[in-house]
């Protein structure tokens, strides 16, 4: 599917009552072990508290992809005072490649712009081809590579690619 018009999926701001499902989604993607910074096992209570705090902060935007009441994706933005919005996102494994990520990203870019950010920044594992392809389709450029930067629970040191999207 192209253009991010995932049928039956609505992108909307996260609400307090989404928090349990957001934690479930994060835990499930962390369990996959390959795509996101967060590693399993996820400390659910801590995550719940963090999401609850995020929903209160005015420098943070949390959007969810809602498929008729099922939470199938999430995107977070944290706007730094210097104007850069840091982005993180994920889509449930069974819902990938159907335009959900595109719909979330399109809405996230709009929200970052509305919030006055001049740029969106993110980091992605070099092996995460799906994410890199999605970001590049939306105009993000590779700005550099952090080498042997992140220590994983396995002890391995992983590189990360830094990507950016200027909004001006
Ligand atoms: C990356 C991710 C968010 C993409 O979400 P998605 O809903 O699958 O994305 P879409 O269906 O909107 O795909 C949009 C475009 O992304 C690219 N893409 C998505 N999945 C891809 C894959 N498996 N291989 C190659 N390109 C892919 C394509 O360019 C695609 O466009 P196309 O369908 O016209 O080819 C999703 O794979 C995911 O949540 N992965 C696990 C968590 C993660 O990696 N988060 C990002 C961390 S930096």
mmCIF file of C-alpha atoms and ligand atoms in Angstrom:
data_model
loop_
_atom_site.group_PDB
_atom_site.id
_atom_site.type_symbol
_atom_site.label_atom_id
_atom_site.label_comp_id
_atom_site.label_asym_id
_atom_site.label_seq_id
_atom_site.Cartn_x
_atom_site.Cartn_y
_atom_site.Cartn_z
ATOM 1 C CA UNK A 1 0.000 0.000 0.000
ATOM 2 C CA UNK A 2 1.275 3.496 -0.732
ATOM 3 C CA UNK A 3 0.535 6.911 0.643
ATOM 4 C CA UNK A 4 -0.159 5.811 4.196
ATOM 5 C CA UNK A 5 -3.922 5.537 3.795
ATOM 6 C CA UNK A 6 -4.159 2.357 5.854
ATOM 7 C CA UNK A 7 -7.798 1.328 5.538
ATOM 8 C CA UNK A 8 -9.714 1.403 8.815
ATOM 9 C CA UNK A 9 -6.810 2.873 10.768
ATOM 10 C CA UNK A 10 -7.104 6.259 12.440
ATOM 11 C CA UNK A 11 -4.118 8.239 13.664
ATOM 12 C CA UNK A 12 -4.980 10.251 16.760
ATOM 13 C CA UNK A 13 -3.314 11.634 19.905
ATOM 14 C CA UNK A 14 -2.747 9.038 22.616
ATOM 15 C CA UNK A 15 -5.004 9.128 25.655
ATOM 16 C CA UNK A 16 -4.526 7.937 29.198
ATOM 17 C CA UNK A 17 -6.655 4.843 28.513
ATOM 18 C CA UNK A 18 -4.246 3.805 25.711
ATOM 19 C CA UNK A 19 -1.314 3.395 28.070
ATOM 20 C CA UNK A 20 -1.686 -0.340 28.780
ATOM 21 C CA UNK A 21 -1.953 -1.103 25.064
ATOM 22 C CA UNK A 22 1.042 1.154 24.355
ATOM 23 C CA UNK A 23 3.099 -0.786 26.889
ATOM 24 C CA UNK A 24 1.949 -4.098 25.334
ATOM 25 C CA UNK A 25 2.948 -2.884 21.873
ATOM 26 C CA UNK A 26 6.338 -1.652 23.052
ATOM 27 C CA UNK A 27 6.969 -4.930 24.899
ATOM 28 C CA UNK A 28 6.012 -6.997 21.843
ATOM 29 C CA UNK A 29 8.323 -5.068 19.509
ATOM 30 C CA UNK A 30 11.126 -5.146 22.107
ATOM 31 C CA UNK A 31 10.666 -8.955 22.231
ATOM 32 C CA UNK A 32 11.470 -9.074 18.509
ATOM 33 C CA UNK A 33 14.938 -7.993 19.618
ATOM 34 C CA UNK A 34 16.073 -6.314 16.393
ATOM 35 C CA UNK A 35 14.286 -3.083 15.663
ATOM 36 C CA UNK A 36 14.135 -0.665 18.567
ATOM 37 C CA UNK A 37 16.420 0.615 21.287
ATOM 38 C CA UNK A 38 14.251 -0.740 24.089
ATOM 39 C CA UNK A 39 15.221 -4.276 25.058
ATOM 40 C CA UNK A 40 13.107 -7.027 26.577
ATOM 41 C CA UNK A 41 12.039 -7.609 29.226
ATOM 42 C CA UNK A 42 10.234 -4.291 29.437
ATOM 43 C CA UNK A 43 9.617 -2.962 32.949
ATOM 44 C CA UNK A 44 5.887 -2.439 32.472
ATOM 45 C CA UNK A 45 5.259 -0.346 35.566
ATOM 46 C CA UNK A 46 8.089 2.041 34.741
ATOM 47 C CA UNK A 47 6.892 2.338 31.158
ATOM 48 C CA UNK A 48 3.348 3.020 32.262
ATOM 49 C CA UNK A 49 4.599 5.851 34.465
ATOM 50 C CA UNK A 50 6.759 7.226 31.656
ATOM 51 C CA UNK A 51 3.931 7.214 29.137
ATOM 52 C CA UNK A 52 1.634 8.864 31.683
ATOM 53 C CA UNK A 53 4.244 11.598 32.189
ATOM 54 C CA UNK A 54 4.728 11.964 28.431
ATOM 55 C CA UNK A 55 1.006 12.586 27.959
ATOM 56 C CA UNK A 56 1.221 15.470 30.442
ATOM 57 C CA UNK A 57 4.287 17.148 28.943
ATOM 58 C CA UNK A 58 3.779 19.994 26.524
ATOM 59 C CA UNK A 59 7.058 19.290 24.680
ATOM 60 C CA UNK A 60 5.956 15.724 23.879
ATOM 61 C CA UNK A 61 3.557 14.451 21.231
ATOM 62 C CA UNK A 62 2.329 10.857 21.297
ATOM 63 C CA UNK A 63 0.204 9.634 18.390
ATOM 64 C CA UNK A 64 -1.340 6.210 18.070
ATOM 65 C CA UNK A 65 -2.717 4.243 15.139
ATOM 66 C CA UNK A 66 -6.103 2.926 16.156
ATOM 67 C CA UNK A 67 -7.646 0.086 14.129
ATOM 68 C CA UNK A 68 -11.215 0.006 15.397
ATOM 69 C CA UNK A 69 -10.125 0.030 19.030
ATOM 70 C CA UNK A 70 -6.968 -2.047 18.564
ATOM 71 C CA UNK A 71 -3.792 -0.077 19.046
ATOM 72 C CA UNK A 72 -1.519 -1.064 16.157
ATOM 73 C CA UNK A 73 1.113 1.664 16.055
ATOM 74 C CA UNK A 74 2.637 4.501 18.002
ATOM 75 C CA UNK A 75 4.792 7.527 17.253
ATOM 76 C CA UNK A 76 6.454 9.796 19.798
ATOM 77 C CA UNK A 77 8.070 13.192 19.349
ATOM 78 C CA UNK A 78 10.030 15.123 21.935
ATOM 79 C CA UNK A 79 10.602 18.737 21.035
ATOM 80 C CA UNK A 80 13.883 20.149 22.312
ATOM 81 C CA UNK A 81 14.095 23.833 23.188
ATOM 82 C CA UNK A 82 16.526 24.362 20.297
ATOM 83 C CA UNK A 83 13.827 23.351 17.799
ATOM 84 C CA UNK A 84 14.609 19.727 16.964
ATOM 85 C CA UNK A 85 11.895 17.078 17.402
ATOM 86 C CA UNK A 86 13.260 13.620 18.227
ATOM 87 C CA UNK A 87 11.142 10.874 16.711
ATOM 88 C CA UNK A 88 10.542 7.254 17.606
ATOM 89 C CA UNK A 89 7.879 4.945 16.173
ATOM 90 C CA UNK A 90 6.681 1.387 15.889
ATOM 91 C CA UNK A 91 3.952 -0.668 14.257
ATOM 92 C CA UNK A 92 2.660 -4.040 15.495
ATOM 93 C CA UNK A 93 4.270 -6.922 13.571
ATOM 94 C CA UNK A 94 0.964 -8.124 12.110
ATOM 95 C CA UNK A 95 0.141 -4.673 10.763
ATOM 96 C CA UNK A 96 3.333 -3.783 8.944
ATOM 97 C CA UNK A 97 3.563 -2.961 5.237
ATOM 98 C CA UNK A 98 -0.033 -1.778 5.096
ATOM 99 C CA UNK A 99 0.578 1.947 5.290
ATOM 100 C CA UNK A 100 0.245 2.355 9.068
ATOM 101 C CA UNK A 101 3.826 3.612 9.478
ATOM 102 C CA UNK A 102 3.319 6.098 6.650
ATOM 103 C CA UNK A 103 0.084 7.392 8.163
ATOM 104 C CA UNK A 104 1.766 7.848 11.558
ATOM 105 C CA UNK A 105 4.823 9.514 10.075
ATOM 106 C CA UNK A 106 2.787 11.906 7.944
ATOM 107 C CA UNK A 107 0.800 12.970 11.017
ATOM 108 C CA UNK A 108 3.969 13.187 13.113
ATOM 109 C CA UNK A 109 5.678 15.476 10.611
ATOM 110 C CA UNK A 110 2.593 17.735 10.579
ATOM 111 C CA UNK A 111 2.571 17.885 14.368
ATOM 112 C CA UNK A 112 6.292 18.678 14.556
ATOM 113 C CA UNK A 113 5.785 21.503 12.086
ATOM 114 C CA UNK A 114 2.783 22.830 14.003
ATOM 115 C CA UNK A 115 4.849 22.767 17.188
ATOM 116 C CA UNK A 116 7.394 25.030 15.512
ATOM 117 C CA UNK A 117 10.220 22.491 15.090
ATOM 118 C CA UNK A 118 12.681 23.315 12.311
ATOM 119 C CA UNK A 119 13.866 19.709 12.049
ATOM 120 C CA UNK A 120 13.027 16.129 12.952
ATOM 121 C CA UNK A 121 15.873 13.859 14.047
ATOM 122 C CA UNK A 122 16.010 10.133 14.718
ATOM 123 C CA UNK A 123 18.343 7.194 15.051
ATOM 124 C CA UNK A 124 17.898 3.813 13.442
ATOM 125 C CA UNK A 125 19.840 0.547 13.465
ATOM 126 C CA UNK A 126 21.735 0.077 10.176
ATOM 127 C CA UNK A 127 20.052 -3.330 9.612
ATOM 128 C CA UNK A 128 16.542 -1.849 9.890
ATOM 129 C CA UNK A 129 15.903 -1.612 6.159
ATOM 130 C CA UNK A 130 12.138 -1.171 6.490
ATOM 131 C CA UNK A 131 12.496 1.846 8.763
ATOM 132 C CA UNK A 132 15.286 3.438 6.714
ATOM 133 C CA UNK A 133 13.239 2.999 3.507
ATOM 134 C CA UNK A 134 10.191 4.551 5.160
ATOM 135 C CA UNK A 135 12.170 7.539 6.462
ATOM 136 C CA UNK A 136 13.900 8.089 3.132
ATOM 137 C CA UNK A 137 10.545 8.028 1.349
ATOM 138 C CA UNK A 138 9.510 10.936 3.540
ATOM 139 C CA UNK A 139 12.685 12.869 2.719
ATOM 140 C CA UNK A 140 14.857 12.076 5.742
ATOM 141 C CA UNK A 141 18.557 12.093 4.953
ATOM 142 C CA UNK A 142 21.368 10.108 6.511
ATOM 143 C CA UNK A 143 23.527 12.519 8.481
ATOM 144 C CA UNK A 144 26.041 10.160 9.972
ATOM 145 C CA UNK A 145 26.768 6.992 11.823
ATOM 146 C CA UNK A 146 27.444 6.451 15.513
ATOM 147 C CA UNK A 147 29.967 3.630 15.571
ATOM 148 C CA UNK A 148 29.908 0.891 18.194
ATOM 149 C CA UNK A 149 27.782 3.302 20.173
ATOM 150 C CA UNK A 150 25.006 1.408 21.947
ATOM 151 C CA UNK A 151 25.793 -1.423 24.325
ATOM 152 C CA UNK A 152 23.102 -4.087 24.141
ATOM 153 C CA UNK A 153 22.242 -6.450 26.967
ATOM 154 C CA UNK A 154 24.119 -9.145 25.049
ATOM 155 C CA UNK A 155 27.264 -7.046 25.426
ATOM 156 C CA UNK A 156 27.394 -6.275 21.697
ATOM 157 C CA UNK A 157 28.082 -2.704 20.605
ATOM 158 C CA UNK A 158 25.734 -1.599 17.837
ATOM 159 C CA UNK A 159 26.125 1.232 15.334
ATOM 160 C CA UNK A 160 23.258 3.638 14.734
ATOM 161 C CA UNK A 161 22.458 5.786 11.724
ATOM 162 C CA UNK A 162 21.460 9.368 12.450
ATOM 163 C CA UNK A 163 18.792 10.739 10.111
ATOM 164 C CA UNK A 164 17.249 14.178 9.813
ATOM 165 C CA UNK A 165 14.385 15.917 8.047
ATOM 166 C CA UNK A 166 14.568 19.716 7.764
ATOM 167 C CA UNK A 167 11.073 21.227 8.023
ATOM 168 C CA UNK A 168 11.865 24.691 6.673
HETATM 169 C C1 LIG B 1 9.523 0.690 10.281
HETATM 170 C C2 LIG B 1 8.017 0.517 10.447
HETATM 171 C C3 LIG B 1 7.505 1.580 11.430
HETATM 172 C C4 LIG B 1 7.339 0.736 9.089
HETATM 173 O O1 LIG B 1 5.935 0.708 9.299
HETATM 174 P P1 LIG B 1 4.944 0.105 8.197
HETATM 175 O O2 LIG B 1 3.573 0.299 8.692
HETATM 176 O O3 LIG B 1 5.362 -1.272 7.849
HETATM 177 O O4 LIG B 1 5.255 1.088 6.971
HETATM 178 P P2 LIG B 1 4.375 1.306 5.664
HETATM 179 O O5 LIG B 1 3.510 0.129 5.390
HETATM 180 O O6 LIG B 1 3.711 2.623 5.756
HETATM 181 O O7 LIG B 1 5.526 1.332 4.565
HETATM 182 C C5 LIG B 1 5.937 2.526 4.002
HETATM 183 C C6 LIG B 1 7.215 2.344 3.224
HETATM 184 O O8 LIG B 1 8.263 1.922 4.098
HETATM 185 C C7 LIG B 1 9.132 1.037 3.392
HETATM 186 N N1 LIG B 1 9.037 -0.292 3.996
HETATM 187 C C8 LIG B 1 8.189 -0.722 4.950
HETATM 188 N N2 LIG B 1 8.425 -1.998 5.262
HETATM 189 C C9 LIG B 1 9.456 -2.396 4.487
HETATM 190 C C10 LIG B 1 10.191 -3.592 4.385
HETATM 191 N N3 LIG B 1 9.905 -4.665 5.143
HETATM 192 N N4 LIG B 1 11.230 -3.629 3.498
HETATM 193 C C11 LIG B 1 11.535 -2.559 2.744
HETATM 194 N N5 LIG B 1 10.862 -1.381 2.810
HETATM 195 C C12 LIG B 1 9.846 -1.303 3.674
HETATM 196 C C13 LIG B 1 8.662 1.028 1.987
HETATM 197 O O9 LIG B 1 9.279 2.113 1.313
HETATM 198 C C14 LIG B 1 7.187 1.287 2.163
HETATM 199 O O10 LIG B 1 6.592 1.771 1.015
HETATM 200 P P3 LIG B 1 5.858 0.747 0.002
HETATM 201 O O11 LIG B 1 4.869 -0.020 0.821
HETATM 202 O O12 LIG B 1 5.211 1.648 -1.005
HETATM 203 O O13 LIG B 1 6.958 -0.088 -0.532
HETATM 204 C C15 LIG B 1 7.663 -0.912 10.917
HETATM 205 O O14 LIG B 1 8.326 -1.842 10.084
HETATM 206 C C16 LIG B 1 8.018 -1.209 12.358
HETATM 207 O O15 LIG B 1 7.323 -0.813 13.280
HETATM 208 N N6 LIG B 1 9.123 -1.927 12.591
HETATM 209 C C17 LIG B 1 9.516 -2.320 13.946
HETATM 210 C C18 LIG B 1 9.832 -1.115 14.830
HETATM 211 C C19 LIG B 1 10.797 -0.174 14.153
HETATM 212 O O16 LIG B 1 11.680 -0.596 13.420
HETATM 213 N N7 LIG B 1 10.649 1.124 14.438
HETATM 214 C C20 LIG B 1 11.539 2.133 13.896
HETATM 215 C C21 LIG B 1 12.762 2.216 14.747
HETATM 216 S S1 LIG B 1 13.918 3.432 14.148
#
